[in-house]
Amino acid sequence: MKETKNPAALILLFGATGDLAKRKLYPSLFNLYRKGLLSNKFAVLGVARREKTNEEFQNWVKESVQTFGESNDQLSDFVKHFYYQSHDVTNSESYRQLKTTVDNLDQLYTLEGNRIFYLAMSPEFFGTVAEHLKEERLTQTNGFKRLVIEKPFGHDLASAKELNNQIRTAFSENEIYRIDHYLGKEMVQNIEVIRFANAIFEPLWNNRHISNIQVTSSEVLGVEERARYYDKNGALRDMMQNHMLQMVSLLAMEPPIKLTTEEIRSEKVKVLRALRPFNKEEVHKYFVRGQYGNGVIDGKQVPAYREESMVQPESNTETYVAAKLMIDNFRWAGVPFYVRTGKRMQTKSTKIVVQFKDMPMNLYYKNGSSLNPNLLVIHIQPEEGITLHLNVKKTGQSVETTPVKLNFSNKSVDGMNTPEAYEKLLFDCLRGDATNFTHWDEVALSWSFVDKISEVWSTEKAVFPNYEAGSMGPIEADHLLAQDGFFWWPIADFDIDNC
Ligand code: NAD
């Protein structure tokens, strides 16, 4: 049985004044606290560049929770566990001072030497911080030590390897928790359960019964304040290498023999190994890149990507990518996985559509046309739930069919918001459960797959912009499916007869 409460621990949070800490980490920690899921023996030592007193920091944490989370009268007690130290990540003396504070807090809260080092800061510092932690003996402890590291993990395989080597000097693989926050989402975690806990799905989950699977993650927002990072990376590296491939591997993996971290990861790794690699010609055939031009969203004119601040006026960076992925194994041979992700699209939505094969013989009428396929739609966000599209008899004398939708919505069942991805991931990390974090093998395989695409794209100038802000992306992404006789199912809720 897994622990229901976390063990004593110190969270040493680098980047404590940053956007991620403010919007996600403090509200998530407070949720764990008010639900009684945190041990009382916990302390958070926030470090960042700015000078701040403990009291100023505690007020900052309080404000973050009040603004971005749910607060109550336990908040004042909660923030008493927070301490602050101004820190320069490149300065050894700064780490020596940290060690003194860490040792003091360890005694004060009887933390048993348990330490979580959470790097919520620019990735350029990840390696340096890990090395300094070891050199200044912060990692020398009798308790557990864990490193939580935010994305991006490198920008290609070579840089990811270099970073991995750096952090591995101070932490072993099973002490490294690489965050992919999609893996903390309720409905992403539900993919395995839907598949492996339902006799009506698992026997059909293969190339004999499924014609194609579509995964969409669309955003309405543009590049916002991330242009400096994003313009060097684009959608392929920012979304496809991690979140999209992670969802594909959960959809395609074999049932693990046990629900342990090692068994689940090893099945996911096999999917990534079975991804068909593409040569240059095939990249053009199987991948579509796009960049948004200007357009109208919610009645407001929005600028083109190249007009955004901090973006190069001639930028060749893709803000959209669609792909037809093939998984060359027994289960999936011949079944396309169509994936697409982009910014400045029509609707914010992450959704999976599993399309089942047509019936071998159509016995029934349906307005004179063929039967609709059965679809299983998994709504990841903002809605959380599943919809099953079936055909039933139309009421009356005829033998005509009519489509129906069976809906399950998480929110209407639980009557409350499901926990934030970060809340679940922090809880897992404190308990030492790394299942929903990315193993190095997954990172390496994803990069080596994605690198082949970026190598081709980096040598060829794209004709950008090629989709209007507020649309569903470039028309070429429709052709990707049309050549196989399919089309993208809508991302908003839909009636199959209108598609
Ligand atoms: P941010 O720029 O808002 O914050 C950076 C933090 O690092 C600040 O606290 C700053 O004081 C600190 N810092 C910077 N240079 C420092 C130095 N030399 N010494 C000590 N501290 C220093 O960044 P963010 O948006 O919070 O993102 C942090 C990480 O989380 C990044 O890896 C990012 O990719 C990742 N991430 C962020 C979000 C998000 O919603 N913001 C989502 C997913 C992943």
XYZ file of C-alpha atoms and ligand atoms in Angstrom:
543
model
C 0.000 0.000 0.000
C 1.219 3.457 -0.887
C 1.627 6.077 1.814
C -1.310 8.478 1.989
C 0.734 11.217 3.608
C 4.097 12.538 2.604
C 7.253 11.980 4.628
C 9.161 14.810 6.285
C 11.102 16.813 3.707
C 12.762 20.077 2.852
C 11.917 21.540 -0.540
C 14.756 23.679 -1.771
C 13.127 25.706 -4.502
C 15.360 27.451 -7.025
C 13.486 30.156 -8.923
C 11.207 30.865 -5.964
C 10.142 34.286 -7.262
C 9.379 33.051 -10.771
C 6.165 32.669 -12.677
C 5.893 28.892 -12.300
C 6.399 28.993 -8.539
C 3.843 31.754 -8.152
C 1.117 30.378 -10.423
C 1.462 26.645 -9.862
C 3.812 25.473 -7.126
C 2.641 27.485 -4.103
C -1.089 26.961 -4.786
C -0.427 23.227 -5.325
C 1.592 22.870 -2.117
C -1.111 24.691 -0.194
C -3.757 22.331 -1.620
C -1.749 19.375 -0.310
C -1.438 21.111 3.051
C -5.144 21.922 3.474
C -6.080 18.379 2.423
C -3.807 17.050 5.155
C -1.523 15.349 2.635
C 1.670 17.116 3.706
C 3.581 16.041 6.739
C 3.773 18.769 9.368
C 7.494 18.238 9.189
C 8.084 20.210 6.021
C 9.866 23.386 5.128
C 10.374 25.254 1.899
C 13.543 27.206 1.343
C 12.985 29.514 -1.600
C 16.026 30.834 -3.411
C 16.215 33.418 -6.161
C 18.315 36.388 -7.154
C 16.329 39.157 -5.496
C 16.935 40.197 -1.882
C 13.947 39.412 0.335
C 13.350 38.794 4.016
C 11.602 35.625 5.163
C 8.575 37.721 6.000
C 8.453 39.349 2.563
C 8.742 35.919 0.980
C 5.956 34.509 3.151
C 3.701 37.386 2.089
C 4.593 36.725 -1.534
C 3.633 33.050 -1.157
C 0.410 34.044 0.586
C -0.498 36.409 -2.229
C 0.289 33.781 -4.856
C -2.069 31.280 -3.236
C -4.785 33.912 -2.830
C -4.464 34.978 -6.467
C -3.937 31.670 -8.228
C -5.327 29.025 -5.907
C -7.910 28.370 -3.248
C -7.109 29.862 0.136
C -8.535 29.487 3.614
C -7.570 30.365 7.202
C -4.851 27.682 7.270
C -2.806 29.838 4.888
C -1.068 31.815 7.656
C 0.170 28.631 9.340
C 1.201 27.194 5.983
C 3.445 30.112 5.036
C 5.290 29.905 8.381
C 7.065 26.895 6.861
C 8.604 29.132 4.148
C 12.100 30.645 4.287
C 14.065 32.635 1.790
C 17.653 33.136 0.766
C 18.977 35.348 -1.983
C 21.263 33.282 -4.150
C 23.511 33.434 -7.164
C 23.516 30.061 -8.918
C 27.064 30.421 -10.216
C 28.681 31.416 -6.924
C 30.096 28.640 -4.677
C 29.960 30.829 -1.560
C 26.221 31.189 -2.119
C 25.845 27.368 -1.884
C 27.884 27.222 1.312
C 25.465 29.701 2.868
C 22.579 27.601 1.608
C 24.035 24.524 3.255
C 24.105 26.244 6.641
C 20.443 27.237 6.313
C 19.460 23.783 5.048
C 21.189 22.103 8.008
C 19.461 24.465 10.443
C 16.032 23.832 8.937
C 16.717 20.130 8.990
C 17.156 20.288 12.752
C 14.358 22.755 13.392
C 11.734 20.626 11.611
C 13.346 17.173 12.178
C 13.365 16.620 8.441
C 15.510 13.478 8.691
C 17.812 14.789 5.971
C 15.136 14.369 3.271
C 15.714 16.909 0.498
C 13.973 17.830 -2.718
C 15.846 20.185 -4.996
C 13.307 21.753 -7.341
C 14.774 23.699 -10.267
C 12.051 26.121 -11.385
C 14.387 28.354 -13.288
C 15.930 28.869 -16.685
C 17.249 25.527 -18.069
C 20.676 27.039 -18.762
C 21.325 26.747 -14.985
C 20.166 23.145 -14.446
C 23.588 21.552 -14.919
C 25.493 24.208 -12.962
C 23.139 23.995 -9.994
C 23.344 20.189 -9.842
C 27.148 20.291 -9.919
C 27.352 22.948 -7.212
C 24.919 21.043 -5.004
C 27.306 18.138 -5.046
C 30.505 20.176 -4.692
C 29.177 22.080 -1.707
C 27.876 18.822 -0.171
C 24.202 19.775 -0.132
C 23.485 16.369 -1.651
C 25.373 14.619 1.145
C 22.575 13.614 3.428
C 21.308 10.657 5.421
C 17.795 11.045 4.096
C 16.571 10.878 0.507
C 17.622 13.403 -2.089
C 15.640 14.107 -5.249
C 16.084 16.497 -8.126
C 12.985 17.891 -9.818
C 13.757 19.437 -13.128
C 11.464 21.481 -15.344
C 11.250 21.347 -19.097
C 12.918 21.801 -21.515
C 15.398 18.976 -21.011
C 17.883 20.101 -23.676
C 17.038 21.373 -27.153
C 18.254 18.302 -29.032
C 19.738 14.916 -28.203
C 23.303 16.206 -27.870
C 22.423 18.988 -25.425
C 20.083 16.686 -23.491
C 22.926 14.162 -23.119
C 25.274 16.858 -21.914
C 22.739 18.064 -19.354
C 22.011 14.526 -18.263
C 25.692 13.810 -17.726
C 25.994 16.942 -15.610
C 23.070 16.143 -13.335
C 24.044 12.473 -13.120
C 27.292 13.502 -11.405
C 25.165 14.509 -8.396
C 22.002 12.357 -8.671
C 21.297 8.819 -9.794
C 18.633 8.203 -12.430
C 16.064 7.099 -9.858
C 16.605 10.358 -7.928
C 15.805 12.517 -10.985
C 12.214 13.614 -11.519
C 11.890 15.169 -14.991
C 8.600 17.030 -15.106
C 6.229 16.667 -18.022
C 3.182 18.294 -16.496
C 0.887 16.547 -19.015
C 1.640 13.346 -17.110
C 0.083 14.934 -14.024
C -3.207 15.633 -15.784
C -6.135 13.596 -14.548
C -7.307 12.403 -17.957
C -3.806 11.611 -19.206
C -3.432 9.357 -16.167
C -6.854 7.973 -17.049
C -5.698 6.719 -20.484
C -4.152 3.636 -18.902
C -7.205 2.999 -16.727
C -9.674 3.363 -19.598
C -7.583 0.932 -21.623
C -6.583 -1.639 -19.045
C -9.618 -1.669 -16.747
C -12.302 -2.109 -19.413
C -12.956 -5.363 -21.188
C -14.870 -3.499 -23.906
C -11.804 -1.512 -24.988
C -8.631 -3.499 -24.525
C -9.541 -6.388 -26.879
C -10.296 -3.819 -29.607
C -7.232 -1.666 -28.978
C -5.193 -2.701 -32.014
C -4.874 -2.544 -35.793
C -7.691 -5.026 -36.378
C -10.289 -2.667 -34.942
C -8.867 0.865 -34.852
C -8.481 2.800 -38.091
C -6.620 5.819 -36.715
C -5.976 7.821 -33.559
C -5.915 11.611 -33.445
C -4.265 13.674 -30.731
C -4.759 17.439 -30.710
C -3.371 20.014 -28.335
C -4.384 23.485 -29.435
C -3.845 26.823 -27.774
C -5.563 30.124 -28.406
C -2.737 32.141 -26.894
C 0.185 33.286 -28.994
C 3.803 33.242 -27.898
C 3.199 35.760 -25.059
C 6.325 36.445 -22.953
C 8.140 33.290 -23.998
C 9.374 34.536 -27.390
C 13.047 34.644 -26.438
C 12.946 30.906 -25.658
C 10.267 29.890 -28.128
C 11.765 31.477 -31.231
C 14.820 29.240 -30.859
C 12.734 26.104 -30.300
C 9.282 26.060 -31.880
C 6.344 23.680 -31.508
C 8.258 20.548 -32.469
C 10.684 20.861 -29.558
C 8.343 22.641 -27.156
C 5.351 20.280 -27.480
C 5.946 17.330 -29.772
C 9.167 15.999 -28.231
C 7.603 15.765 -24.781
C 3.844 16.126 -24.234
C 2.593 14.776 -27.565
C 4.931 11.788 -27.700
C 4.161 11.002 -24.076
C 0.434 10.844 -24.832
C 1.110 8.659 -27.882
C 3.206 6.259 -25.826
C 0.426 5.926 -23.217
C -2.115 5.273 -25.961
C 0.037 2.688 -27.704
C 1.887 0.869 -24.909
C 1.321 -2.785 -24.049
C -0.298 -3.515 -20.682
C 2.422 -3.476 -18.029
C 2.746 -6.659 -15.984
C 2.518 -4.578 -12.800
C 1.678 -0.965 -12.004
C 5.213 -0.142 -10.980
C 7.298 2.758 -12.246
C 9.803 0.443 -13.965
C 7.199 -1.712 -15.710
C 5.145 1.220 -16.996
C 8.176 3.138 -18.191
C 9.610 0.121 -19.909
C 6.388 -0.333 -21.929
C 6.389 3.344 -22.901
C 10.001 3.127 -23.982
C 9.148 0.225 -26.314
C 6.593 2.410 -28.106
C 9.156 5.162 -28.634
C 11.590 2.583 -29.976
C 8.947 1.374 -32.435
C 8.260 4.861 -33.854
C 9.080 4.727 -37.535
C 12.024 6.992 -38.336
C 11.681 9.168 -41.420
C 14.161 10.173 -44.118
C 14.175 13.610 -45.716
C 11.489 12.900 -48.339
C 9.292 11.240 -45.755
C 9.561 14.227 -43.422
C 7.841 16.284 -46.131
C 5.185 13.616 -46.508
C 4.496 12.877 -42.849
C 5.032 16.257 -41.172
C 3.477 19.681 -41.636
C 4.813 22.833 -40.016
C 3.018 26.118 -39.699
C 3.399 29.639 -38.376
C 0.491 31.910 -37.563
C -0.211 35.076 -39.460
C -2.431 37.796 -38.085
C -6.126 37.186 -37.595
C -9.116 37.739 -35.373
C -9.658 35.928 -32.073
C -12.680 36.671 -29.879
C -13.440 39.663 -32.066
C -9.975 41.154 -31.533
C -7.290 41.586 -34.171
C -4.093 39.751 -33.132
C -0.629 40.146 -34.674
C 1.250 37.589 -36.743
C 3.985 35.588 -35.011
C 6.690 37.543 -36.845
C 5.219 40.781 -35.488
C 5.361 39.659 -31.842
C 7.949 41.328 -29.619
C 11.322 39.495 -29.354
C 10.552 37.421 -32.478
C 12.865 37.717 -35.501
C 11.001 39.464 -38.341
C 12.069 36.665 -40.729
C 11.638 33.873 -38.195
C 11.501 30.352 -39.609
C 10.178 28.957 -36.304
C 7.058 26.797 -36.441
C 4.193 27.608 -34.093
C 2.258 24.602 -35.335
C 3.155 21.052 -36.170
C 1.075 18.126 -37.417
C 2.386 14.645 -38.020
C 1.380 11.201 -39.095
C 3.254 8.849 -36.801
C 3.580 5.134 -37.470
C 4.338 2.614 -34.763
C 5.928 -0.402 -36.344
C 4.964 -3.230 -34.039
C 2.456 -6.078 -34.091
C -0.328 -4.149 -32.390
C -0.135 -0.956 -34.427
C 1.268 -1.831 -37.869
C -0.677 0.211 -40.422
C -2.545 2.461 -37.949
C -1.712 6.151 -38.321
C -1.445 8.281 -35.171
C -2.185 11.822 -36.325
C -0.938 14.436 -33.888
C -1.142 18.210 -34.084
C -0.353 21.088 -31.789
C -0.239 24.804 -32.295
C -0.575 28.301 -30.980
C -3.201 30.882 -31.920
C -5.698 28.260 -32.922
C -9.466 28.416 -32.803
C -10.034 26.811 -29.378
C -7.968 25.767 -26.393
C -8.293 22.028 -26.208
C -6.395 18.819 -25.662
C -8.278 15.840 -26.966
C -7.764 12.313 -28.216
C -10.080 10.689 -30.745
C -9.869 6.939 -31.283
C -11.654 6.040 -34.507
C -12.749 2.429 -34.851
C -12.881 0.644 -38.181
C -16.104 0.562 -40.173
C -18.396 -2.438 -39.842
C -17.571 -4.991 -42.559
C -21.108 -4.870 -43.954
C -23.645 -2.093 -43.647
C -27.035 -3.657 -42.905
C -28.734 -0.459 -41.936
C -29.703 2.770 -43.577
C -28.577 6.084 -42.296
C -30.072 8.852 -44.365
C -28.990 6.838 -47.371
C -25.282 7.069 -46.504
C -22.907 4.680 -44.770
C -22.794 4.145 -40.993
C -20.822 6.495 -38.807
C -17.688 5.009 -37.301
C -17.591 4.473 -33.547
C -15.408 7.005 -31.801
C -13.977 7.135 -28.322
C -13.108 10.714 -27.444
C -10.896 11.365 -24.427
C -11.180 14.979 -23.285
C -7.960 15.981 -21.526
C -8.534 19.737 -21.069
C -10.317 22.031 -20.442
C -13.142 19.474 -20.236
C -12.218 16.215 -18.571
C -14.113 13.113 -19.525
C -14.912 10.661 -22.272
C -17.517 10.468 -25.010
C -18.408 7.298 -26.840
C -20.104 7.756 -30.217
C -22.401 4.846 -31.093
C -25.096 4.047 -33.648
C -28.556 3.068 -32.422
C -31.893 2.442 -34.057
C -33.916 5.493 -34.950
C -37.205 5.389 -33.038
C -40.127 4.296 -35.212
C -40.801 1.777 -37.952
C -37.658 2.207 -40.015
C -34.376 0.297 -39.824
C -32.452 3.530 -39.987
C -29.720 4.313 -37.471
C -29.045 7.475 -35.606
C -25.886 8.496 -33.748
C -25.842 8.824 -29.957
C -23.187 10.058 -27.557
C -22.512 8.507 -24.168
C -20.854 11.156 -22.061
C -18.876 11.003 -18.884
C -17.621 14.245 -17.409
C -15.240 14.210 -14.481
C -16.453 17.521 -13.151
C -20.114 16.555 -13.003
C -19.268 13.355 -11.117
C -16.832 14.735 -8.582
C -18.586 18.068 -8.215
C -15.217 19.728 -7.817
C -12.180 20.611 -9.820
C -9.732 17.779 -10.218
C -6.351 18.492 -8.636
C -3.888 20.517 -10.631
C -1.244 18.481 -12.432
C 1.454 20.068 -10.252
C -0.334 19.097 -7.068
C -0.304 15.438 -8.087
C 3.281 15.582 -9.288
C 4.549 17.234 -6.101
C 2.693 14.641 -4.059
C 4.231 11.815 -6.123
C 7.710 13.249 -5.833
C 7.470 13.667 -2.064
C 6.435 10.008 -1.784
C 9.126 8.857 -4.202
C 6.795 7.703 -6.977
C 8.463 8.543 -10.304
C 5.897 6.863 -12.600
C 4.529 10.133 -13.920
C 7.921 11.657 -14.605
C 10.054 11.050 -17.684
C 12.889 8.561 -17.618
C 16.110 9.419 -19.441
C 15.501 6.644 -21.989
C 12.227 8.279 -22.985
C 13.872 11.699 -23.267
C 16.720 10.331 -25.392
C 14.449 8.379 -27.750
C 12.077 11.324 -28.200
C 14.938 13.669 -29.021
C 16.526 11.313 -31.510
C 13.138 11.012 -33.272
C 12.490 14.759 -33.274
C 16.062 15.721 -34.232
C 15.629 14.063 -37.647
C 12.708 16.362 -38.384
C 14.387 19.538 -37.160
C 17.521 18.701 -39.173
C 15.450 18.722 -42.364
C 13.459 21.814 -41.413
C 16.513 23.803 -40.389
C 17.985 23.533 -43.893
C 14.835 24.598 -45.725
C 13.163 27.958 -45.444
C 9.442 27.578 -44.869
C 6.770 29.645 -46.597
C 5.456 31.364 -43.506
C 3.006 32.527 -42.294
C 0.733 29.781 -43.560
C -2.229 29.813 -41.203
C -4.426 32.560 -39.931
C -4.608 33.211 -36.183
C -7.918 31.808 -34.958
C -7.984 28.982 -37.519
C -7.227 25.281 -37.076
C -3.804 25.461 -38.726
C -2.488 25.101 -42.271
C -4.548 23.347 -44.935
C -1.667 20.889 -45.542
C -2.490 19.306 -42.184
C -5.915 18.377 -43.591
C -4.241 16.816 -46.635
C -2.156 14.647 -44.300
C -5.353 12.804 -43.338
C -7.268 13.228 -46.580
C -4.703 11.156 -48.496
C -5.580 8.250 -46.185
C -9.342 8.857 -46.499
C -9.679 10.470 -43.038
C -10.252 13.960 -41.641
C -9.630 15.680 -38.320
C -12.587 15.320 -36.004
C -13.570 18.728 -34.590
C -11.979 19.798 -31.333
C -15.137 21.373 -29.949
C -17.936 19.030 -28.855
C -19.533 17.704 -32.051
C -22.435 15.739 -33.458
C -20.985 13.141 -35.758
C -23.713 13.633 -38.371
C -22.589 17.236 -38.882
C -18.965 16.348 -39.592
P 10.852 32.964 -14.485
O 11.760 33.686 -15.427
O 9.521 33.575 -14.180
O 11.602 32.748 -13.095
C 12.959 32.445 -13.007
C 13.402 32.363 -11.563
O 14.800 32.032 -11.542
C 13.259 33.650 -10.765
O 12.888 33.331 -9.442
C 14.693 34.232 -10.747
O 14.973 35.014 -9.616
C 15.517 32.969 -10.716
N 16.861 33.193 -11.276
C 17.158 33.606 -12.522
N 18.501 33.739 -12.651
C 19.058 33.393 -11.455
C 20.392 33.321 -10.950
N 21.435 33.649 -11.707
N 20.576 32.914 -9.683
C 19.513 32.580 -8.910
N 18.237 32.627 -9.317
C 18.002 33.036 -10.583
O 10.690 31.487 -15.065
P 9.425 30.484 -14.934
O 8.391 30.855 -15.942
O 9.002 30.397 -13.526
O 10.035 29.109 -15.448
C 10.939 28.336 -14.669
C 11.141 26.978 -15.323
O 9.891 26.298 -15.398
C 11.671 27.031 -16.746
O 12.466 25.903 -16.969
C 10.399 26.915 -17.587
O 10.660 26.387 -18.873
C 9.611 25.937 -16.737
N 8.167 25.979 -16.955
C 7.458 27.114 -16.650
C 6.083 27.118 -16.804
C 5.261 28.311 -16.425
O 4.023 28.172 -16.411
N 5.852 29.439 -16.106
C 5.421 25.993 -17.295
C 6.166 24.855 -17.598
C 7.531 24.870 -17.413
